Short mmCIF file of C-alpha atoms in Angstrom, two decimals:
data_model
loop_
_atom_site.label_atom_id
_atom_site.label_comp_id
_atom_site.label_asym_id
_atom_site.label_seq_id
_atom_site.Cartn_x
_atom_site.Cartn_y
_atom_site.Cartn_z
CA UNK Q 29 -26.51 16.12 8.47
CA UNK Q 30 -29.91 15.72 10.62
CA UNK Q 31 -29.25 16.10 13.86
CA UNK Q 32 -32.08 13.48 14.62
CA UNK Q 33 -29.78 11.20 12.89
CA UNK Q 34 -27.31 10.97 16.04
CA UNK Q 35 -27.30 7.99 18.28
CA UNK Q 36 -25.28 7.34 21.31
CA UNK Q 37 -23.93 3.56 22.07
CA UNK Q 38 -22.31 2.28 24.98
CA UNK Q 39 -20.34 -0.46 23.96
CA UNK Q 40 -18.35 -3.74 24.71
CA UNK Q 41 -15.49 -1.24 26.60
CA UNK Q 42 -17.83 0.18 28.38
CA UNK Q 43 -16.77 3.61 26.30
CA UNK Q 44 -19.85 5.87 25.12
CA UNK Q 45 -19.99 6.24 21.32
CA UNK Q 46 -21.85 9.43 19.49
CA UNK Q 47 -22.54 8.46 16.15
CA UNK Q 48 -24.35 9.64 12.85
CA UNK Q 49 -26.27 6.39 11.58
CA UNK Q 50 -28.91 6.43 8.03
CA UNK Q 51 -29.58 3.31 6.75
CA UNK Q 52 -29.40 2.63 3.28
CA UNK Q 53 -32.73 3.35 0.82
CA UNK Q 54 -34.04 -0.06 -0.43
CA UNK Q 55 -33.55 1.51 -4.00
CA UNK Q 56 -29.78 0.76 -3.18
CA UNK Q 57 -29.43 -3.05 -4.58
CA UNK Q 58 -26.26 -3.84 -3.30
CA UNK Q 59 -27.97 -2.36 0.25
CA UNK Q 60 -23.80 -0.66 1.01
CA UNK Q 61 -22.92 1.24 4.15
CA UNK Q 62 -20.40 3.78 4.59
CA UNK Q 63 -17.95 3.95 7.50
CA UNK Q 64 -16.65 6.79 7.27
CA UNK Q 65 -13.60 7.57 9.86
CA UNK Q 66 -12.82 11.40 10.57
CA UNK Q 67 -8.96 12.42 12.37
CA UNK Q 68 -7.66 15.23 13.62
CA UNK Q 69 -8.58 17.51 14.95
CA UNK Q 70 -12.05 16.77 13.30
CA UNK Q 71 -15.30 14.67 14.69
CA UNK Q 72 -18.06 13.33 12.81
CA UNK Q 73 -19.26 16.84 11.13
CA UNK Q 74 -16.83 17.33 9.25
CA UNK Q 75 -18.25 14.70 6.61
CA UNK Q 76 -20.73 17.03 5.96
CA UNK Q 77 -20.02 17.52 2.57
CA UNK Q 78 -20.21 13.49 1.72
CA UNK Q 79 -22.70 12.23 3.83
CA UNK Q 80 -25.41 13.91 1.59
CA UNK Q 81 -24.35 13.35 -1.38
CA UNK Q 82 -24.41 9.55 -0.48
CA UNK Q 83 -27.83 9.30 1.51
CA UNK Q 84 -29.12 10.54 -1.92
CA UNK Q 85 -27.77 7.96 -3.84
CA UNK Q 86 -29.36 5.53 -1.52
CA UNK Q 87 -26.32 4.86 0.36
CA UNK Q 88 -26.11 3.63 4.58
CA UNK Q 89 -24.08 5.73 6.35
CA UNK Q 90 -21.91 4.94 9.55
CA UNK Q 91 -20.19 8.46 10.64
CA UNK Q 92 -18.35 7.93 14.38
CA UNK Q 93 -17.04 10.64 16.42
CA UNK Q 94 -13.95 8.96 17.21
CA UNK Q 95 -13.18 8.16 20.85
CA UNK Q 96 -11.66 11.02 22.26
CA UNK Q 97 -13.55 13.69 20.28
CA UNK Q 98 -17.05 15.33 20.05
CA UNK Q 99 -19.90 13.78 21.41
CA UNK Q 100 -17.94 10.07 22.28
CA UNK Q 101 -15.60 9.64 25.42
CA UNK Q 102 -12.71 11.03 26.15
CA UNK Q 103 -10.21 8.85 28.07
CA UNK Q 104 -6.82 10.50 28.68
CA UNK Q 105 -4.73 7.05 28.82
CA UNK Q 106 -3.09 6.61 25.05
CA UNK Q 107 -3.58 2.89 25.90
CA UNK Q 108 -7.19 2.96 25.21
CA UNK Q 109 -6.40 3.86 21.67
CA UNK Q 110 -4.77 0.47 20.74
CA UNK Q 111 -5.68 -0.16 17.07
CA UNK Q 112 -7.34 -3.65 18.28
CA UNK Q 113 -9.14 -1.67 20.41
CA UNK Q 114 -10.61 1.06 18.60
CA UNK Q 115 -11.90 -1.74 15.57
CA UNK Q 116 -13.89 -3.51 18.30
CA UNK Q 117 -15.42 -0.19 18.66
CA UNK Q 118 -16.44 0.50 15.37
CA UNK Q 119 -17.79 -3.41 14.97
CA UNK Q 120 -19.65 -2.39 18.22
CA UNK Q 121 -21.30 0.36 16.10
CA UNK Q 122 -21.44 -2.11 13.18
CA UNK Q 123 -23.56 -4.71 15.29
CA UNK Q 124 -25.57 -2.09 16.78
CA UNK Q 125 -26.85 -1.26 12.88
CA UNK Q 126 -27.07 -4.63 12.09
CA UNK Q 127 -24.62 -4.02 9.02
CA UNK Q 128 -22.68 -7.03 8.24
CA UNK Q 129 -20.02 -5.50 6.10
CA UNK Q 130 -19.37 -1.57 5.20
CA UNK Q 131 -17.17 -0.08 2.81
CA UNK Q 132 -14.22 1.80 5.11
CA UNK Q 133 -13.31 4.96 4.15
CA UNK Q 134 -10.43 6.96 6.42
CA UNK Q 135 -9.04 10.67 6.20
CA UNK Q 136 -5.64 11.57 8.41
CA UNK Q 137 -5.60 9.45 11.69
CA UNK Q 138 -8.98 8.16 10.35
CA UNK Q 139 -6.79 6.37 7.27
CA UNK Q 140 -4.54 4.83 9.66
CA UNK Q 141 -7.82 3.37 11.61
CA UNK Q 142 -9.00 1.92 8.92
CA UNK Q 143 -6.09 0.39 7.97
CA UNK Q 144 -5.94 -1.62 10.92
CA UNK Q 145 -9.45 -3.00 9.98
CA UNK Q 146 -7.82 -4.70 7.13
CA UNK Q 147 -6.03 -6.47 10.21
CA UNK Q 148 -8.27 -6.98 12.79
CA UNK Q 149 -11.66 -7.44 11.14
CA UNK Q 150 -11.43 -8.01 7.77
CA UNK Q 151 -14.44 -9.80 7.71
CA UNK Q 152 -16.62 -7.11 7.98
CA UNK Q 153 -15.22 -5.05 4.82
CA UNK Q 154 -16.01 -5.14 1.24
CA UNK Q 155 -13.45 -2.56 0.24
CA UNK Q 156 -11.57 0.44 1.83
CA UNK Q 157 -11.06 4.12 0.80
CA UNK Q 158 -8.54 6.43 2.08
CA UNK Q 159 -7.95 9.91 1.78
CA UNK Q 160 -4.52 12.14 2.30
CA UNK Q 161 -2.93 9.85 4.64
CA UNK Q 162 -2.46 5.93 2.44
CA UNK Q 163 -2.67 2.48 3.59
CA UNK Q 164 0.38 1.42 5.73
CA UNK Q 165 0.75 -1.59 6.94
CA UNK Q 166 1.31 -2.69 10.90
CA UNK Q 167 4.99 -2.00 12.14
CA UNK Q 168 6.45 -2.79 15.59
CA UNK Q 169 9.39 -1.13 14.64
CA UNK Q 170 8.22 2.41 14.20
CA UNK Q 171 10.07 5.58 15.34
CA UNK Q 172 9.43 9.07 15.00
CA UNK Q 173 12.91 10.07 14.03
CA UNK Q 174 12.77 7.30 11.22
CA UNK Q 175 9.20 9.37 9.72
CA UNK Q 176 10.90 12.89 9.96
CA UNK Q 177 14.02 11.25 8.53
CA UNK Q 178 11.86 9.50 5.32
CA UNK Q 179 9.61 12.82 4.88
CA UNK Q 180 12.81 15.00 4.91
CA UNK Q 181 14.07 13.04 2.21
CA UNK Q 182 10.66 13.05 0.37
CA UNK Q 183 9.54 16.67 0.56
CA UNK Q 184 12.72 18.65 1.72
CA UNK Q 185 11.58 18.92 5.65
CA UNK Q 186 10.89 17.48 8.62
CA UNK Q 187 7.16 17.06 7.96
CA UNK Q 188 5.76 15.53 11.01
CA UNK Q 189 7.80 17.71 13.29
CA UNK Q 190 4.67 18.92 14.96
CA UNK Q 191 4.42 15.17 16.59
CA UNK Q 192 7.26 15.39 19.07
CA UNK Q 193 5.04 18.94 20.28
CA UNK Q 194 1.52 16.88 20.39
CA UNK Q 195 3.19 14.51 22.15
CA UNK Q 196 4.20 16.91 25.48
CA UNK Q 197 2.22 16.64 28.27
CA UNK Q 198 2.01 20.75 28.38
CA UNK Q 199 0.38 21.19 24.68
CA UNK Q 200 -3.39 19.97 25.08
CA UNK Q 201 -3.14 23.46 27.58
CA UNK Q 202 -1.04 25.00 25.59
CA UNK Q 203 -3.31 24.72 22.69
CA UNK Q 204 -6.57 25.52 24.18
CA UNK Q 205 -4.86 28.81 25.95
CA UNK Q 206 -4.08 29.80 22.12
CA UNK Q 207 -6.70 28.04 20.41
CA UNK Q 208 -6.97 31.01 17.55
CA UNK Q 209 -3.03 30.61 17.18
CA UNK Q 210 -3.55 26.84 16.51
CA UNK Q 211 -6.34 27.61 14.15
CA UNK Q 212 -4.72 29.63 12.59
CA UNK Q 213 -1.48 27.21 12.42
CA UNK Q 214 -3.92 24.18 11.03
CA UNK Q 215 -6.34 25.20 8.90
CA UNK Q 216 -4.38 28.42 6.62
CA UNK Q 217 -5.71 29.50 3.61
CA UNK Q 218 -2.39 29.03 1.64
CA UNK Q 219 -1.51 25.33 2.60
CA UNK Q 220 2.34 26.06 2.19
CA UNK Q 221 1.92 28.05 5.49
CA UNK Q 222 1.51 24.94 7.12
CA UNK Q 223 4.90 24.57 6.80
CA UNK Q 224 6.73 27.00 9.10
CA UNK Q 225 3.17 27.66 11.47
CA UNK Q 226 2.78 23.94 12.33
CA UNK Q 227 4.75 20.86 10.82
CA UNK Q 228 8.39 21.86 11.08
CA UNK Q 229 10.39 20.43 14.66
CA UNK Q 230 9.32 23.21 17.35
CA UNK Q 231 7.29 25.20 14.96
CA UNK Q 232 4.07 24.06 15.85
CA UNK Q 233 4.43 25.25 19.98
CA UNK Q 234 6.07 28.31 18.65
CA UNK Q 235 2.95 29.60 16.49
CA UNK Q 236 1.36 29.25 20.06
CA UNK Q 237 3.59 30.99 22.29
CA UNK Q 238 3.73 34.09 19.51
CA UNK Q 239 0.35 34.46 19.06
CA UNK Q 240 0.39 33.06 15.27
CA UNK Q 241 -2.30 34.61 12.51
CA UNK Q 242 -2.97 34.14 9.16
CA UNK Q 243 -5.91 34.29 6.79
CA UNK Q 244 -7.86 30.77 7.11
CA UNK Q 245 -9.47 28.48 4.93
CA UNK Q 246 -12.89 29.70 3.71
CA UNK Q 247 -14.51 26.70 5.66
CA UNK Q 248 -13.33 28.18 8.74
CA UNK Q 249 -15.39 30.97 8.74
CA UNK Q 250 -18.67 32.33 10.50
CA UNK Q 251 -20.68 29.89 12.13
CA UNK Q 252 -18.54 26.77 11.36
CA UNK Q 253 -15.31 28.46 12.97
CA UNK Q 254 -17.74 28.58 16.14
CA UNK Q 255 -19.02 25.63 16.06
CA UNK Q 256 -15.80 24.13 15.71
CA UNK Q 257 -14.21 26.16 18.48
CA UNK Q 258 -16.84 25.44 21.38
CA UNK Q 259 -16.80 21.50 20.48
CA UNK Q 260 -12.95 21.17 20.75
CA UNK Q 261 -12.91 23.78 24.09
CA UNK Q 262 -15.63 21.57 25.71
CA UNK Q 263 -13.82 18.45 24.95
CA UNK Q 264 -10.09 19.56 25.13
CA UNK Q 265 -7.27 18.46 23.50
CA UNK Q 266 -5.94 15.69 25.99
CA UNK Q 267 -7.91 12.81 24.90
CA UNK Q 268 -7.45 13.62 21.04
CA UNK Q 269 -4.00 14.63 21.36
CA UNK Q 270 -3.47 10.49 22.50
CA UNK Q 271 -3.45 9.59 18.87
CA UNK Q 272 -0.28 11.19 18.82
CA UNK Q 273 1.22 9.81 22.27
CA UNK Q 274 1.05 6.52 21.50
CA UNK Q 275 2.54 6.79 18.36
CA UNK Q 276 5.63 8.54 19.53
CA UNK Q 277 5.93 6.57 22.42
CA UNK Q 278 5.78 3.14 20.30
CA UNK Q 279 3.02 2.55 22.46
CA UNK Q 280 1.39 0.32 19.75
CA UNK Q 281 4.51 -2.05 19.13
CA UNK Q 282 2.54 -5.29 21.47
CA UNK Q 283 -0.57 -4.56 19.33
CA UNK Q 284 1.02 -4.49 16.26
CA UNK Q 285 2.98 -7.33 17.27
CA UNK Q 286 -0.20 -9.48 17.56
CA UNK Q 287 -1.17 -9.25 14.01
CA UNK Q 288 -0.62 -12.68 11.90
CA UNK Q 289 1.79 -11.87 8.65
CA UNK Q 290 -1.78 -13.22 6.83
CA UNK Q 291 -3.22 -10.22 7.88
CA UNK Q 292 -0.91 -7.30 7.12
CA UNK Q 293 -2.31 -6.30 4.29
CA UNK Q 294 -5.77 -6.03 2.91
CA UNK Q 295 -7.28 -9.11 1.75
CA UNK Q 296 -6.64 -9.40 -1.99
CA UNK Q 297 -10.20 -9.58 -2.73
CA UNK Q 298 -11.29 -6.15 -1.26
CA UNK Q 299 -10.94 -3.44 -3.93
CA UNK Q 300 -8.96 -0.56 -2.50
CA UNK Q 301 -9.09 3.55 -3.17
CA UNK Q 302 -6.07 6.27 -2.56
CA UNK Q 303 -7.20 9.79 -3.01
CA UNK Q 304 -4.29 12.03 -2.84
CA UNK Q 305 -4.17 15.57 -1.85
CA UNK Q 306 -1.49 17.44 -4.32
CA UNK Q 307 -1.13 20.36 -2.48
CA UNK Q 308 -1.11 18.77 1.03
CA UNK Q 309 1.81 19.41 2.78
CA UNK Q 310 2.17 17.52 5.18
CA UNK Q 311 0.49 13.96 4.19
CA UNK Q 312 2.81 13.92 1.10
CA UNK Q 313 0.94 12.93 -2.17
CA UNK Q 314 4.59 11.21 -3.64
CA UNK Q 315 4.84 9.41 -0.28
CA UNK Q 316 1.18 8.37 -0.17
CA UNK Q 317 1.41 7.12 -3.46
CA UNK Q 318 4.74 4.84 -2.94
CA UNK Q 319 2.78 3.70 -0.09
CA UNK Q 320 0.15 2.15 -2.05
CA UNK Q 321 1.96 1.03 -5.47
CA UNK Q 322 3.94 -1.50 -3.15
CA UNK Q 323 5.44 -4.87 -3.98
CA UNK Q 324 2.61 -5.53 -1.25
CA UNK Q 325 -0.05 -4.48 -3.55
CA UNK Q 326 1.07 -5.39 -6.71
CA UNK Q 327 -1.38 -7.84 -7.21
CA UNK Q 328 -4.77 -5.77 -5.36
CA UNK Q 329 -6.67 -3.62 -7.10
CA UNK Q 330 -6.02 -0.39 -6.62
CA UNK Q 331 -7.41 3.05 -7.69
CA UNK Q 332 -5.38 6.09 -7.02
CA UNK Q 333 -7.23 9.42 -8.06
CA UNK Q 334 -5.10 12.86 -7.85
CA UNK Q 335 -6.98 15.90 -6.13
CA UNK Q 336 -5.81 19.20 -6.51
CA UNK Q 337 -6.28 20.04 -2.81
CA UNK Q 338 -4.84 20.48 0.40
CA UNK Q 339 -5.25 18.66 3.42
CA UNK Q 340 -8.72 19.07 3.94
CA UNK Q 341 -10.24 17.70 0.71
CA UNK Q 342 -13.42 17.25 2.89
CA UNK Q 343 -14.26 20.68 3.89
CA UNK Q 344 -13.25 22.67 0.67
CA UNK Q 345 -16.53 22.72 -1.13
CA UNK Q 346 -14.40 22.00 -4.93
CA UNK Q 347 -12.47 18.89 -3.64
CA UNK Q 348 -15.94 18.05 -1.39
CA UNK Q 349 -17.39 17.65 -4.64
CA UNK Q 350 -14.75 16.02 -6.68
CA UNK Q 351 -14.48 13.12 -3.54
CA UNK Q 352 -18.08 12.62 -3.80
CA UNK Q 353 -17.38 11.34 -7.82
CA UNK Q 354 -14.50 9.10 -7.79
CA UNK Q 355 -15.75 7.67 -4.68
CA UNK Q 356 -19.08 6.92 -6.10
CA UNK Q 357 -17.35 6.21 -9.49
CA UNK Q 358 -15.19 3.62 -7.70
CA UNK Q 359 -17.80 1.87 -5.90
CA UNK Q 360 -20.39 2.14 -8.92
CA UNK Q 361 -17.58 0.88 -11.06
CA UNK Q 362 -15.37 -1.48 -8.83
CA UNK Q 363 -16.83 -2.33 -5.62
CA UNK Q 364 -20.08 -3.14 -6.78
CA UNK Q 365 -19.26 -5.39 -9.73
CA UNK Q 366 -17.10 -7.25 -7.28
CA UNK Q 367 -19.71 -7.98 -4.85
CA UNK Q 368 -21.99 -8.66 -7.47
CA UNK Q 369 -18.85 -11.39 -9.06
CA UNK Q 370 -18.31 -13.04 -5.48
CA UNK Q 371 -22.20 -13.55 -5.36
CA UNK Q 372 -22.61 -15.25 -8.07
#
């Protein structure tokens, strides 16, 4: 990814976007963008492996670091994370490019963003991609004992234990005290590790405390490893760590509330993709896939491609590769002969 490529936006919020931005080659006849929505803890680099592949094919590119990570602001108040809020921020970025309407594509907290654009601004999507964490619709009922509850039943454990620990005032510190412990925790070479290092209730702050180590993904190696550590020690865990607060505070219910039952799920028009991560355990591939083979959904068209990977089909150089295929095999094959059908 050039870094020339960059741009920084201050937008309707007053909040100071970093961005990756190419627009697309005019070989590309349909002329698609690419939003493409990183989570945790990630930023806008860790695309790295797609963004190439699809500038080559002629594709635009949109690639955010979210607010509260790399380059973009941090604000420490979980309030400023409101769904609503965070799609006027990426139609900010949208305007700013003069792109009318993108294709979304989401990974972890990044799915869950650009679910929410189904709700709040559908209008600016042809179609919508997500990877290891499925479409979900809005809920004002959500609690975190109810998820640990539904992925205990699915998988055998408490999943999303590590939550409740993201959630403490104490662990942004706490993590960035122990930041090799936490590496170590999130990104293991065996994925299965994840289990007892990080997701399990209490498990997570424990791997901190004990000074946790394992042998890491291959990705997390060298230079990368570095570059990762100095961007999340510069920026801190606080403002990313929000994602989480909100979530296990309810603090989303009023949001969620404000979303019309027309637009809970994804217009019925926009094809939709589910790429799900076998050996990810955490983002369960059964769950993801009940998720999108809903009564709901019955009638959209959806493409659900298995990966053998874990939870970071990005960064893995194999399941980079394989992502880059089905998602150009989708939109080659789906997207674009629905544009194409709608133009006519």
């Amino acid at each position: 990814m050039n870094p020339l490529c960059y741009r920084d936006l201050v937008n309707s919020r007053g909040y100071r976007y970093r961005y990756y931005t190419t627009a697309p080659k005019e070989t590309n006849r349909t002329n698609l963008t690419l939003l493409l929505v990183h989570g945790f803890p990630n930023t806008s680099r860790d695309w790295r492996l797609i963004v190439p592949f699809f500038e080559e094919k002629g594709y635009g590119v949109i690639v955010p670091d979210m607010l509260g990570y790399g380059g973009s602001d941090k604000p420490t108040d979980y309030n400023e994370y409101q769904y609503s809020l965070l799609s006027r921020d990426i139609t900010d970025m949208l305007d700013a490019e003069g792109v009318q309407r993108a294709v979304a594509v989401g990974h972890d907290w990044g799915s869950a963003i650009v679910a929410h654009l189904c709700s709040f601004c559908p209008e600016r999507f042809v179609a919508y991609a997500w990877l290891n964490v499925p479409f979900n619709p809005p809920s004002t009922n959500f609690t975190i004992d109810r998820l640990l509850a539904v992925s205990k039943q699915v998988v055998g454990y408490e999943a999303y234990g590590y939550w409740l620990f993201f959630a403490q005032d104490n662990a942004p510190q706490l993590i960035e005290e122990n930041i090799e412990s936490f590496i170590c925790s999130v990104f293991p070479k065996d994925p299965k590790v994840v289990v007892t290092a990080s997701a399990i209730p209490g498990a997570a702050e424990k791997s901190l405390r004990t000074g946790f180590r394992t042998e890491l993904c291959d990705f997390m190696a060298g230079e990368e490893k570095r570059i990762w550590t100095d961007t999340f020690l510069k920026g801190g865990f606080a403002a990313p760590l929000c994602y989480y607060k909100i979530m296990v505070a309810n603090g989303r219910k009023e949001d969620e509330a404000s979303i019309p039952e027309s637009r809970k799920f994804p217009p019925i028009s926009s094809p939709l993709f589910f790429g799900a991560a076998l050996r990810d355990a955490v983002c369960s591939a059964a769950m993801g896939k009940a998720a999108m083979t809903r009564d709901e959904l019955k009638n959209h068209n959806v493409t659900i491609k298995d990966f053998d990977g874990d939870h970071w089909l990005l960064l893995h150089p194999e399941t980079g590769k394989e992502v880059n295929r089905e998602l150009d095999t989708w939109i080659q094959n789906v997207v674009k002969p629905t544009i194409l059908k709608a133009n006519l």
